[in-house]
Coordinates of C-alpha atoms and ligand atoms in Angstrom, one line a residue:
X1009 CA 30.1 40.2 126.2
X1010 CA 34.0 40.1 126.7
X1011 CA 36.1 39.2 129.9
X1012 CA 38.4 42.8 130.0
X1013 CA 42.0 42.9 131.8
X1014 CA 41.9 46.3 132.5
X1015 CA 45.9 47.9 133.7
X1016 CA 45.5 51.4 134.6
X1017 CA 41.9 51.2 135.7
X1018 CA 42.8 54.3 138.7
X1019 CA 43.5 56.2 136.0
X1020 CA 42.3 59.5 134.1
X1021 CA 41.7 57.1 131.0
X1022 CA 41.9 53.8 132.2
X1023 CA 38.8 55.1 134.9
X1024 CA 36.9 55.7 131.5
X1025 CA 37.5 52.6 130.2
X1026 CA 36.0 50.9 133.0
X1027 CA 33.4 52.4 133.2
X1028 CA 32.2 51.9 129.8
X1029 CA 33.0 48.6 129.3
X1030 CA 31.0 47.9 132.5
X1031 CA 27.9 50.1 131.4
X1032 CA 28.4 48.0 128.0
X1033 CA 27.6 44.5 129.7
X1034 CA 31.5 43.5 129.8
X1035 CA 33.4 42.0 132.6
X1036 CA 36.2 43.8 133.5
X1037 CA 39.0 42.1 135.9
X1038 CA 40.8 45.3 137.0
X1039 CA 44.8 45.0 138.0
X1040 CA 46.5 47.7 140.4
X1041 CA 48.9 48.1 141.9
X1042 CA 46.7 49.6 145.4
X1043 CA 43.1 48.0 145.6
X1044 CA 42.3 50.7 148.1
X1045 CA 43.0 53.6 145.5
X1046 CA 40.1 51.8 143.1
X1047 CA 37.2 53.8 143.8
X1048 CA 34.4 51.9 141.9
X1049 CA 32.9 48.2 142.7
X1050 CA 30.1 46.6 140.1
X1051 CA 29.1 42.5 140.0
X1052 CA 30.8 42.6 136.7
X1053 CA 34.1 43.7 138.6
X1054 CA 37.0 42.0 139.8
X1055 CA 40.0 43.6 141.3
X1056 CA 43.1 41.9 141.0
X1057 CA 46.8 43.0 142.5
X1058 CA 49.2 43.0 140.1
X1059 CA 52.4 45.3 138.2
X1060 CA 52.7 45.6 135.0
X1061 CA 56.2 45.3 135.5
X1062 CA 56.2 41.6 137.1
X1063 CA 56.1 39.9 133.8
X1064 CA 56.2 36.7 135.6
X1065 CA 53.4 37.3 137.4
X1066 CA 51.1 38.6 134.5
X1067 CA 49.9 35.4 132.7
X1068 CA 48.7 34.0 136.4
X1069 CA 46.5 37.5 136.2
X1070 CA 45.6 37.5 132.5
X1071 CA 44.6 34.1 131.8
X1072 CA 40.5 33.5 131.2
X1073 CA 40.3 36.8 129.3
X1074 CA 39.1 37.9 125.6
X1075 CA 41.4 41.1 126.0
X1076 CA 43.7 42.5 127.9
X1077 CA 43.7 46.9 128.2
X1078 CA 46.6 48.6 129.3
X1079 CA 46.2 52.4 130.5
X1080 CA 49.2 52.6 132.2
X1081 CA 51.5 55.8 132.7
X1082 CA 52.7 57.6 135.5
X1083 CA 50.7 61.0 135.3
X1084 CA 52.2 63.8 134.3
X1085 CA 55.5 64.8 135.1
X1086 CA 59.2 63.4 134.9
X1087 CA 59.2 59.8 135.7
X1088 CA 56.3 58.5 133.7
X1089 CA 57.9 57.7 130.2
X1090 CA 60.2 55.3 132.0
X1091 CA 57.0 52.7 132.9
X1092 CA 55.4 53.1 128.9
X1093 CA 57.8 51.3 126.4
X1094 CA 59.0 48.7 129.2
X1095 CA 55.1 47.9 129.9
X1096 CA 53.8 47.3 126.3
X1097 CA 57.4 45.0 126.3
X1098 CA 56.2 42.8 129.3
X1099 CA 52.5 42.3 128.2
X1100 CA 53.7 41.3 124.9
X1101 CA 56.2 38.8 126.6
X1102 CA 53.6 37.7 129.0
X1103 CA 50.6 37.1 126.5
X1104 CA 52.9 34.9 124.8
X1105 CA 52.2 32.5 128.2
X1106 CA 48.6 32.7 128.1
X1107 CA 46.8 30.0 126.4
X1108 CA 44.3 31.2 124.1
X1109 CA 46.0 34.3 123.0
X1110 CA 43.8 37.0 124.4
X1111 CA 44.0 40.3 122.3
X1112 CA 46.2 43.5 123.6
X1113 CA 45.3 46.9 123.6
X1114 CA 47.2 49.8 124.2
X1115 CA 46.9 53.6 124.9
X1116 CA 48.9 54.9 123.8
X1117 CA 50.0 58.8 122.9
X1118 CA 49.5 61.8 120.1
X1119 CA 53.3 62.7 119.7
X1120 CA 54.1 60.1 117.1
X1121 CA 50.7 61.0 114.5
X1122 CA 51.8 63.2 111.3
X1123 CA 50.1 66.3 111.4
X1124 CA 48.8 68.4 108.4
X1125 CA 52.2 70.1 107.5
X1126 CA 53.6 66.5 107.7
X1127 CA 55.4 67.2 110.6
X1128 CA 55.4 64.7 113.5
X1129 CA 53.4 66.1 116.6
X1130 CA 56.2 65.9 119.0
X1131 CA 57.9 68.5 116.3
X1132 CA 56.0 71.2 117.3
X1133 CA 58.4 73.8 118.7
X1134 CA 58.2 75.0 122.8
X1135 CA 57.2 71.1 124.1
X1136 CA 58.3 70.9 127.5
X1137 CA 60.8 67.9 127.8
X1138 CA 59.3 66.3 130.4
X1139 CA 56.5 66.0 127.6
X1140 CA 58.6 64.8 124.5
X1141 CA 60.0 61.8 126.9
X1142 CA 56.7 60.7 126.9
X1143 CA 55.9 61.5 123.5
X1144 CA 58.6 59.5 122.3
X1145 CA 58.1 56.6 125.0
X1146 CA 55.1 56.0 123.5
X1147 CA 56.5 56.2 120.0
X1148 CA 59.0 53.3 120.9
X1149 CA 56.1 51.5 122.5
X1150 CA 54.3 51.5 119.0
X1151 CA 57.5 50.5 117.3
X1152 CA 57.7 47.6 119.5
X1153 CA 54.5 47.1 118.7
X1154 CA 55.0 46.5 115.2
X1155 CA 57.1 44.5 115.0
X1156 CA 55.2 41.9 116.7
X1157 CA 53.4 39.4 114.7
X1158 CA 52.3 36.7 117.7
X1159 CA 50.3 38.9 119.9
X1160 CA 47.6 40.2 118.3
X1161 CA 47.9 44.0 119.0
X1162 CA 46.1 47.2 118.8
X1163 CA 47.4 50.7 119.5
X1164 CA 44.8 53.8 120.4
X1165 CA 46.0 57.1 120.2
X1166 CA 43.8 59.8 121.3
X1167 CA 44.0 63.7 119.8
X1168 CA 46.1 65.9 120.3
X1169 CA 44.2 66.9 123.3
X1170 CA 42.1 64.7 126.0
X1171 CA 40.7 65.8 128.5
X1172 CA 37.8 64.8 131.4
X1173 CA 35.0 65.7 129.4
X1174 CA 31.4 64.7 128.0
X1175 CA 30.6 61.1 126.5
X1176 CA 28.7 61.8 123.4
X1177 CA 29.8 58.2 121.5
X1178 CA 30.6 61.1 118.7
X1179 CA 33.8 60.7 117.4
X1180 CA 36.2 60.1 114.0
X1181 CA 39.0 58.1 113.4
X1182 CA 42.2 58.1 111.9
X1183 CA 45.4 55.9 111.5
X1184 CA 48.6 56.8 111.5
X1185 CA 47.0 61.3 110.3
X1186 CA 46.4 63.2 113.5
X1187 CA 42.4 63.7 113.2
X1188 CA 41.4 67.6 113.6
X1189 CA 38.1 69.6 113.0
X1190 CA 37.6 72.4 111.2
X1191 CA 38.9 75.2 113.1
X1192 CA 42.5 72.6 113.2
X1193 CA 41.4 71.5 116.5
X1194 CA 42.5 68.1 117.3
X1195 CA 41.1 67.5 120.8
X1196 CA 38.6 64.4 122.4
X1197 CA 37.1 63.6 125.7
X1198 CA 38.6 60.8 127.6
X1199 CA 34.7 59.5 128.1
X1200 CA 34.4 59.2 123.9
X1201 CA 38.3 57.9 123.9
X1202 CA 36.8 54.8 126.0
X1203 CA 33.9 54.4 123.8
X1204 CA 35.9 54.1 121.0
X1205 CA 38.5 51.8 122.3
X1206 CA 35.5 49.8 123.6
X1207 CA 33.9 49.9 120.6
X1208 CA 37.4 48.3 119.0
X1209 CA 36.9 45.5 121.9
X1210 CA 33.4 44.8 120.2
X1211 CA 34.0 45.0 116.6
X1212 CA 37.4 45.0 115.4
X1213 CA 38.7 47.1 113.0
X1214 CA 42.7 48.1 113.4
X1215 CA 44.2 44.8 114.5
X1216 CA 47.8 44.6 114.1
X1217 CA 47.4 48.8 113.3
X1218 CA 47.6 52.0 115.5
X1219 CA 44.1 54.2 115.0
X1220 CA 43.8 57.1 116.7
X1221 CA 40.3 59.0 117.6
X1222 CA 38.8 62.4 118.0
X1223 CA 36.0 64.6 118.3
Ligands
LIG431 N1 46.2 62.2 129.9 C1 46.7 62.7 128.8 O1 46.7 63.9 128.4 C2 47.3 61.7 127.9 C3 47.6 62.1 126.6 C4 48.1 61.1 125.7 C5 48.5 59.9 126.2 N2 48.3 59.5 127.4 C6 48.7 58.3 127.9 O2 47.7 57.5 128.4 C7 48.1 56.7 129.5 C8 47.2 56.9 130.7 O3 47.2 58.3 131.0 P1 46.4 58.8 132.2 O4 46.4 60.3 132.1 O5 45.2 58.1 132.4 O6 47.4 58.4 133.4 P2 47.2 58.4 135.0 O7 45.9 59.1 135.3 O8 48.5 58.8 135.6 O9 47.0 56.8 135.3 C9 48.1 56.0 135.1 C10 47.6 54.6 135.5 O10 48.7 53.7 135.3 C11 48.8 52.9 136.5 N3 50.2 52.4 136.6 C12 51.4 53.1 136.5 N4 52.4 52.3 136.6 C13 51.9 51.0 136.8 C14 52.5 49.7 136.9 N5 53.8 49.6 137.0 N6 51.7 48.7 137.0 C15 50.3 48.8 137.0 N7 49.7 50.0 136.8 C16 50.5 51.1 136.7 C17 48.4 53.8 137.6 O11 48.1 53.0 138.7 P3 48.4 53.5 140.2 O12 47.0 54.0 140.7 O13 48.8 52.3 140.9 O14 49.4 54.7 140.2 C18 47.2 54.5 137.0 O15 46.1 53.6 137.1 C19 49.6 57.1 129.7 O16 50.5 56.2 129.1 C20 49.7 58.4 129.1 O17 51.0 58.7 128.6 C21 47.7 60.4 128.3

């Protein structure tokens, strides 16, 4: 069983997340921003105010846990790149505070995986720009990423597409190669994205590495 940090935990994905680590046997302290906008309560969850902004305040909040989950964003729209890059920057800064080094994980976005052509994702002609800000957000956010060596870091990508969908704890990975099916679909549910992120938590396999997961 693993003590989760969960950041995001109102959201589309981050909502998964919780709810499979918490169906899984884990404890899961979940930091918002609102308590009143987390709709779910279990034994094995705590809810915790907190920004992932306020790097000073973080280590207070993160302490005591095997892993810390960040789902943050801003849903979709203008506005929400601005919180991605300067968020994976103060968790980094504030797990450097925290005795016993608990392990990061971010989600983080398609735009940045090399598709079959070889072309970059966010290439693909007719993206709205409101969509390539956070495409490229996130891409920063992984180059930060790397070039940490002190915090030990993972990076999830989902497919090209997720969605609300249907966990089936089906799915295929990939690292750095969007992951399609046969038809060139590269799509996942965000109930199967939390399984395999959760699965991560539970046996580690891209540490240090970005993976990325789909149907
Ligand atoms: N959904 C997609 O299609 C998709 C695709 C690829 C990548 N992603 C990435 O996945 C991440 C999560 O996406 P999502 O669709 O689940 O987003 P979402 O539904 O909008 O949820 C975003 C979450 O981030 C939290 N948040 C935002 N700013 C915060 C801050 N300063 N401190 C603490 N929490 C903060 C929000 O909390 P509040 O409740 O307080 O607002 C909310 O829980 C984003 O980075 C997004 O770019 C999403």
């Amino acid at each position: 069983m693993a003590h989760i940090a969960l950041i995001g935990a109102t959201g589309t994905i981050g909502s998964r997340i919780l709810d499979e680590a918490l169906r899984r046997g884990h404890t899961v302290t979940a930091v918002v921003r609102d308590p009143a906008k987390l709709d779910r309560t279990a034994a094995a969850l705590t809810v915790e105010t907190g920004d992932v902004l306020d790097t000073a305040a973080l280590p207070k909040l993160l302490a005591g846990h095997d892993v810390v989950v960040s789902a943050v964003g801003g849903g979709d729209g203008p506005g929400h790149q601005a919180t991605i890059a300067p968020a994976a920057k103060s968790l980094v800064e504030a797990l450097r505070a925290v005795d016993g080094g608990p392990r990061l994980i971010v989600v983080n976005g398609a735009g940045s995986l090399r598709a079959a052509d070889g072309t970059q994702v966010w290439d693909k002609p007719g993206l709205p720009d409101w969509l390539l800000q956070i495409m490229h957000a996130h891409g920063d956010a992984l180059d930060y990423l790397r070039g940490v060596t002190d915090v030990n870091w993972t990076a999830l990508s989902p497919a090209a597409t997720i969605e609300a969908g249907e966990r089936t704890g089906q799915y295929r990975t990939g690292e750095d190669d969007l992951v399609s099916d046969a038809e060139g679909v590269s799509w996942v549910s965000a109930e199967d994205y939390a399984v395999a992120l959760v699965d991560e938590i539970e046996q580690p396999k891209y540490e240090g590495r970005r993976f990325t997961v789909a149907r």
